[in-house]
Amino acid sequence: MSDISYLDVKPPYRILLGPGPSNIHPRVQRAMIAPLVGHLDPYFGTVMDDTMSLLRFLFRTKNELTFPISGPGSAGREASLCNLLEPGDVAVIGVGGFFADVMVENALRCGAEVIRVDAEWGRIVEPEAIEAALKAQKRVKLLALVHGESSTGVLPPLTEASQLAKQYGALFLVDAVASLGGEEVAVDDWGIDICFSGSQKCISSPPGLAPITVNQAALDILKRRTHRVSSFFWDLLELSNYWAYNCDKVYHHTAPVNLVYALHEAVALIADEGLEPCIQRHHRHGLALQAGLEAMGLTLHAQQGYRMNVLASVRIPAGIDDMRIRQRLLDEYSIEIWGGFGKLKGQIWRIGLMGFSSTEQNVLLVLFALEKLLAEEGYPVEPGAGVTAAIRALRKEYRTVALS
Amino acid sequence: MSDISYLDVKPPYRILLGPGPSNIHPRVQRAMIAPLVGHLDPYFGTVMDDTMSLLRFLFRTKNELTFPISGPGSAGREASLCNLLEPGDVAVIGVGGFFADVMVENALRCGAEVIRVDAEWGRIVEPEAIEAALKAQKRVKLLALVHGESSTGVLPPLTEASQLAKQYGALFLVDAVASLGGEEVAVDDWGIDICFSGSQKCISSPPGLAPITVNQAALDILKRRTHRVSSFFWDLLELSNYWAYNCDKVYHHTAPVNLVYALHEAVALIADEGLEPCIQRHHRHGLALQAGLEAMGLTLHAQQGYRMNVLASVRIPAGIDDMRIRQRLLDEYSIEIWGGFGKLKGQIWRIGLMGFSSTEQNVLLVLFALEKLLAEEGYPVEPGAGVTAAIRALRKEYRTVALS
């Protein structure tokens, strides 16, 4: 025995209603502890191929190079940008929140020149502003947008931006970390050249993997780079040899085998549910939550018409202590929701209903818990207002589904 | 239901005797599916702090910044190099195998000038050659060596190189991916400025994390960089705010929570066993395996006196088909061992006894299995020679331990 003492790790059971991670389905838990095999074991090769196939289904793409980066969503972001951007390249980035800001940071560190197109945090970046930025430059290598800006709750439209990218000869990159699996994302139909996500949000797999998909146009551009990618670990051409489809895989690094098992199972669960019904479920519960929040007299932060289904952002009422409510939610209900980041710190709460966490039970529970705590903290709210509105929305949604 | 079909992931049970991943203790498996909490949950904060404390114990360091990078060992390598090296810096790298070659690749991609000090793959890089390289340059920023070059089985001495680094004003970086937890590694005593490892080798945790430790001298140099680190995800100064000790943690990315649970438990297991007894166990089983291999008439590849305990490299006898033996080991015994990489492809086998895989049972089983298959493939070996020699070595080792 060494003389070092350590914790007995016994985490509390949390109901995860923040912007991710979300709760994990028991099937995914079980997959994670399937027997570990080597990362070059022929059996793992079949799992890799199958995982790529499931991710193509999820991204709605035929792109061969569709696989999980061995790192969290942030790794997907950085891998995408550092492959596409060379020193001196011009990137136009729409910025309406924290995660777009990180994209700017990443792009600058790649040595790129970044043209920011800013929007208020909570509003979409208008296509007209994007076009103006594209038009003002001689040569734009990349247009990048965040789909599902989880710092604000905004879900921007993408098809118009995609057309603009094509029109001005730029690659179109989309951060779908918070949206993939819960909101509609159609990589091929929408003309997205490179798209990445995170495992722990609407996919409801443990954190640690970043699904990514890269089309042939983007790969062709990578092959013509003049500077080598500064990262060997994230070099997509190197990675394409490791994740090569149905043929010999070349060692590049040790994939997190257990997380790949879990991701495979999580996407398989979506396949069992059906992608469209899964997105409908997120939509239905998101609308019910938002209706409930508004019925409690709260104000939704994100621009109407462009709100995420999987994450509601709501303004914290005057006189209410952000941290105190969140701590009480944790202590009394074991519910995690999140506050705002950066510019929105202390101003909003962010309530997610992602993946396995997107259930009717959670909609009702979080509304009830919020109502009770807000009332106790002195915010006037009619008893049952939020829950009642949510129930109405859920019944209406069911009717719509039944009639359609 | 979608029309996509997918595998039912049911991996075979493998006895993992390659250069990692190694098998996982049931306590580690169980930890991995402990309830998922958010990456900024106060409870996870305590787990993060405790994991840092356990890693300091394992690295034998007092360095505050000692934590797991959210990626596999290769991520630890790249994170170390891209933080320490700026464009134009000079790095001296000792190269006696594949993983040192990857360090060169990483350093070049950082824009550094790399002075390689090459050794034959299977021999140490001689301190005299290192000194000559250091002496020939005006200003060397970094001296880097691989401790436990798992592509060759060589374990170089580090203290002399460390003194040379100090003498010539260079930082000393050590890749301990394959050695930490199984071979002696003493970061503070040996004057290592930055050291990284991998979770899935001697630590016997699932792949996907890279423990790293950085001392104050290295951090001070990072603060004086003139170019920003090209990676935001791996920027150690940014990461130090997320992994900050006993105080508010600032969001940087989503840590792979479940893998951190598992790593915590795996290092706790080493603490329960005791670090010295754990290293002794690897030593004892390594010697027994090597004695057994030699008794079968096989030739160990790594230079005598500098052989890893946790990984034996052995030359494939003439006329024996590398892949066929390995495939039969997989098919008939579900044992994974590995062949050679790069220059040593087809020339050696690499047999690991790492972490939970380092048991007497595995020593005897792999020797027996190899003997049987080699005999069947036409290689002459006296029945029981390997196993008998291993038993002798194990008995002798026990006696030594008992008398000491």
mmCIF file with all atom_site columns, N, CA and C in Angstrom, chain B residues 279-301:
data_model
loop_
_atom_site.group_PDB
_atom_site.id
_atom_site.type_symbol
_atom_site.label_atom_id
_atom_site.label_alt_id
_atom_site.label_comp_id
_atom_site.label_asym_id
_atom_site.label_entity_id
_atom_site.label_seq_id
_atom_site.pdbx_PDB_ins_code
_atom_site.Cartn_x
_atom_site.Cartn_y
_atom_site.Cartn_z
_atom_site.occupancy
_atom_site.B_iso_or_equiv
_atom_site.pdbx_formal_charge
_atom_site.auth_seq_id
_atom_site.auth_comp_id
_atom_site.auth_asym_id
_atom_site.auth_atom_id
_atom_site.pdbx_PDB_model_num
ATOM 1  N N  . ILE B 1 279 ? 5.769  -2.004  -10.073 1.00 0.00 ? 279 ILE B N  1
ATOM 2  C CA . ILE B 1 279 ? 6.893  -2.005  -11.018 1.00 0.00 ? 279 ILE B CA 1
ATOM 3  C C  . ILE B 1 279 ? 7.674  -3.318  -10.880 1.00 0.00 ? 279 ILE B C  1
ATOM 4  N N  . GLN B 1 280 ? 7.819  -3.799  -9.656  1.00 0.00 ? 280 GLN B N  1
ATOM 5  C CA . GLN B 1 280 ? 8.489  -5.083  -9.428  1.00 0.00 ? 280 GLN B CA 1
ATOM 6  C C  . GLN B 1 280 ? 7.751  -6.224  -10.124 1.00 0.00 ? 280 GLN B C  1
ATOM 7  N N  . ARG B 1 281 ? 6.425  -6.176  -10.058 1.00 0.00 ? 281 ARG B N  1
ATOM 8  C CA . ARG B 1 281 ? 5.631  -7.209  -10.742 1.00 0.00 ? 281 ARG B CA 1
ATOM 9  C C  . ARG B 1 281 ? 5.910  -7.182  -12.240 1.00 0.00 ? 281 ARG B C  1
ATOM 10 N N  . HIS B 1 282 ? 5.916  -6.012  -12.839 1.00 0.00 ? 282 HIS B N  1
ATOM 11 C CA . HIS B 1 282 ? 6.230  -5.915  -14.270 1.00 0.00 ? 282 HIS B CA 1
ATOM 12 C C  . HIS B 1 282 ? 7.641  -6.429  -14.552 1.00 0.00 ? 282 HIS B C  1
ATOM 13 N N  . HIS B 1 283 ? 8.553  -6.113  -13.668 1.00 0.00 ? 283 HIS B N  1
ATOM 14 C CA . HIS B 1 283 ? 9.951  -6.535  -13.819 1.00 0.00 ? 283 HIS B CA 1
ATOM 15 C C  . HIS B 1 283 ? 10.050 -8.063  -13.780 1.00 0.00 ? 283 HIS B C  1
ATOM 16 N N  . ARG B 1 284 ? 9.424  -8.637  -12.768 1.00 0.00 ? 284 ARG B N  1
ATOM 17 C CA . ARG B 1 284 ? 9.492  -10.094 -12.563 1.00 0.00 ? 284 ARG B CA 1
ATOM 18 C C  . ARG B 1 284 ? 8.910  -10.832 -13.772 1.00 0.00 ? 284 ARG B C  1
ATOM 19 N N  . HIS B 1 285 ? 7.736  -10.404 -14.212 1.00 0.00 ? 285 HIS B N  1
ATOM 20 C CA . HIS B 1 285 ? 7.095  -11.105 -15.328 1.00 0.00 ? 285 HIS B CA 1
ATOM 21 C C  . HIS B 1 285 ? 7.828  -10.846 -16.642 1.00 0.00 ? 285 HIS B C  1
ATOM 22 N N  . GLY B 1 286 ? 8.360  -9.652  -16.780 1.00 0.00 ? 286 GLY B N  1
ATOM 23 C CA . GLY B 1 286 ? 9.130  -9.344  -17.988 1.00 0.00 ? 286 GLY B CA 1
ATOM 24 C C  . GLY B 1 286 ? 10.365 -10.228 -18.097 1.00 0.00 ? 286 GLY B C  1
ATOM 25 N N  . LEU B 1 287 ? 11.078 -10.355 -16.981 1.00 0.00 ? 287 LEU B N  1
ATOM 26 C CA . LEU B 1 287 ? 12.283 -11.205 -16.998 1.00 0.00 ? 287 LEU B CA 1
ATOM 27 C C  . LEU B 1 287 ? 11.929 -12.653 -17.304 1.00 0.00 ? 287 LEU B C  1
ATOM 28 N N  . ALA B 1 288 ? 10.825 -13.104 -16.714 1.00 0.00 ? 288 ALA B N  1
ATOM 29 C CA . ALA B 1 288 ? 10.425 -14.503 -16.933 1.00 0.00 ? 288 ALA B CA 1
ATOM 30 C C  . ALA B 1 288 ? 10.074 -14.734 -18.401 1.00 0.00 ? 288 ALA B C  1
ATOM 31 N N  . LEU B 1 289 ? 9.354  -13.793 -18.993 1.00 0.00 ? 289 LEU B N  1
ATOM 32 C CA . LEU B 1 289 ? 8.991  -13.924 -20.407 1.00 0.00 ? 289 LEU B CA 1
ATOM 33 C C  . LEU B 1 289 ? 10.246 -13.941 -21.274 1.00 0.00 ? 289 LEU B C  1
ATOM 34 N N  . GLN B 1 290 ? 11.161 -13.049 -20.987 1.00 0.00 ? 290 GLN B N  1
ATOM 35 C CA . GLN B 1 290 ? 12.367 -12.961 -21.813 1.00 0.00 ? 290 GLN B CA 1
ATOM 36 C C  . GLN B 1 290 ? 13.225 -14.220 -21.651 1.00 0.00 ? 290 GLN B C  1
ATOM 37 N N  . ALA B 1 291 ? 13.292 -14.725 -20.416 1.00 0.00 ? 291 ALA B N  1
ATOM 38 C CA . ALA B 1 291 ? 14.028 -15.981 -20.192 1.00 0.00 ? 291 ALA B CA 1
ATOM 39 C C  . ALA B 1 291 ? 13.390 -17.113 -20.997 1.00 0.00 ? 291 ALA B C  1
ATOM 40 N N  . GLY B 1 292 ? 12.063 -17.147 -20.985 1.00 0.00 ? 292 GLY B N  1
ATOM 41 C CA . GLY B 1 292 ? 11.346 -18.192 -21.716 1.00 0.00 ? 292 GLY B CA 1
ATOM 42 C C  . GLY B 1 292 ? 11.584 -18.095 -23.216 1.00 0.00 ? 292 GLY B C  1
ATOM 43 N N  . LEU B 1 293 ? 11.547 -16.896 -23.738 1.00 0.00 ? 293 LEU B N  1
ATOM 44 C CA . LEU B 1 293 ? 11.744 -16.709 -25.185 1.00 0.00 ? 293 LEU B CA 1
ATOM 45 C C  . LEU B 1 293 ? 13.155 -17.161 -25.583 1.00 0.00 ? 293 LEU B C  1
ATOM 46 N N  . GLU B 1 294 ? 14.127 -16.779 -24.767 1.00 0.00 ? 294 GLU B N  1
ATOM 47 C CA . GLU B 1 294 ? 15.509 -17.171 -25.094 1.00 0.00 ? 294 GLU B CA 1
ATOM 48 C C  . GLU B 1 294 ? 15.700 -18.681 -24.974 1.00 0.00 ? 294 GLU B C  1
ATOM 49 N N  . ALA B 1 295 ? 15.035 -19.266 -23.989 1.00 0.00 ? 295 ALA B N  1
ATOM 50 C CA . ALA B 1 295 ? 15.149 -20.729 -23.819 1.00 0.00 ? 295 ALA B CA 1
ATOM 51 C C  . ALA B 1 295 ? 14.545 -21.471 -25.007 1.00 0.00 ? 295 ALA B C  1
ATOM 52 N N  . MET B 1 296 ? 13.644 -20.818 -25.726 1.00 0.00 ? 296 MET B N  1
ATOM 53 C CA . MET B 1 296 ? 13.069 -21.435 -26.927 1.00 0.00 ? 296 MET B CA 1
ATOM 54 C C  . MET B 1 296 ? 13.996 -21.230 -28.127 1.00 0.00 ? 296 MET B C  1
ATOM 55 N N  . GLY B 1 297 ? 15.150 -20.652 -27.871 1.00 0.00 ? 297 GLY B N  1
ATOM 56 C CA . GLY B 1 297 ? 16.106 -20.433 -28.961 1.00 0.00 ? 297 GLY B CA 1
ATOM 57 C C  . GLY B 1 297 ? 15.849 -19.159 -29.737 1.00 0.00 ? 297 GLY B C  1
ATOM 58 N N  . LEU B 1 298 ? 14.942 -18.341 -29.247 1.00 0.00 ? 298 LEU B N  1
ATOM 59 C CA . LEU B 1 298 ? 14.647 -17.088 -29.944 1.00 0.00 ? 298 LEU B CA 1
ATOM 60 C C  . LEU B 1 298 ? 15.630 -16.003 -29.499 1.00 0.00 ? 298 LEU B C  1
ATOM 61 N N  . THR B 1 299 ? 15.770 -14.980 -30.322 1.00 0.00 ? 299 THR B N  1
ATOM 62 C CA . THR B 1 299 ? 16.719 -13.910 -30.019 1.00 0.00 ? 299 THR B CA 1
ATOM 63 C C  . THR B 1 299 ? 15.971 -12.636 -29.656 1.00 0.00 ? 299 THR B C  1
ATOM 64 N N  . LEU B 1 300 ? 16.289 -12.097 -28.498 1.00 0.00 ? 300 LEU B N  1
ATOM 65 C CA . LEU B 1 300 ? 15.668 -10.825 -28.110 1.00 0.00 ? 300 LEU B CA 1
ATOM 66 C C  . LEU B 1 300 ? 16.288 -9.727  -28.965 1.00 0.00 ? 300 LEU B C  1
ATOM 67 N N  . HIS B 1 301 ? 15.441 -8.813  -29.381 1.00 0.00 ? 301 HIS B N  1
ATOM 68 C CA . HIS B 1 301 ? 15.919 -7.787  -30.301 1.00 0.00 ? 301 HIS B CA 1
ATOM 69 C C  . HIS B 1 301 ? 16.592 -6.615  -29.587 1.00 0.00 ? 301 HIS B C  1
#
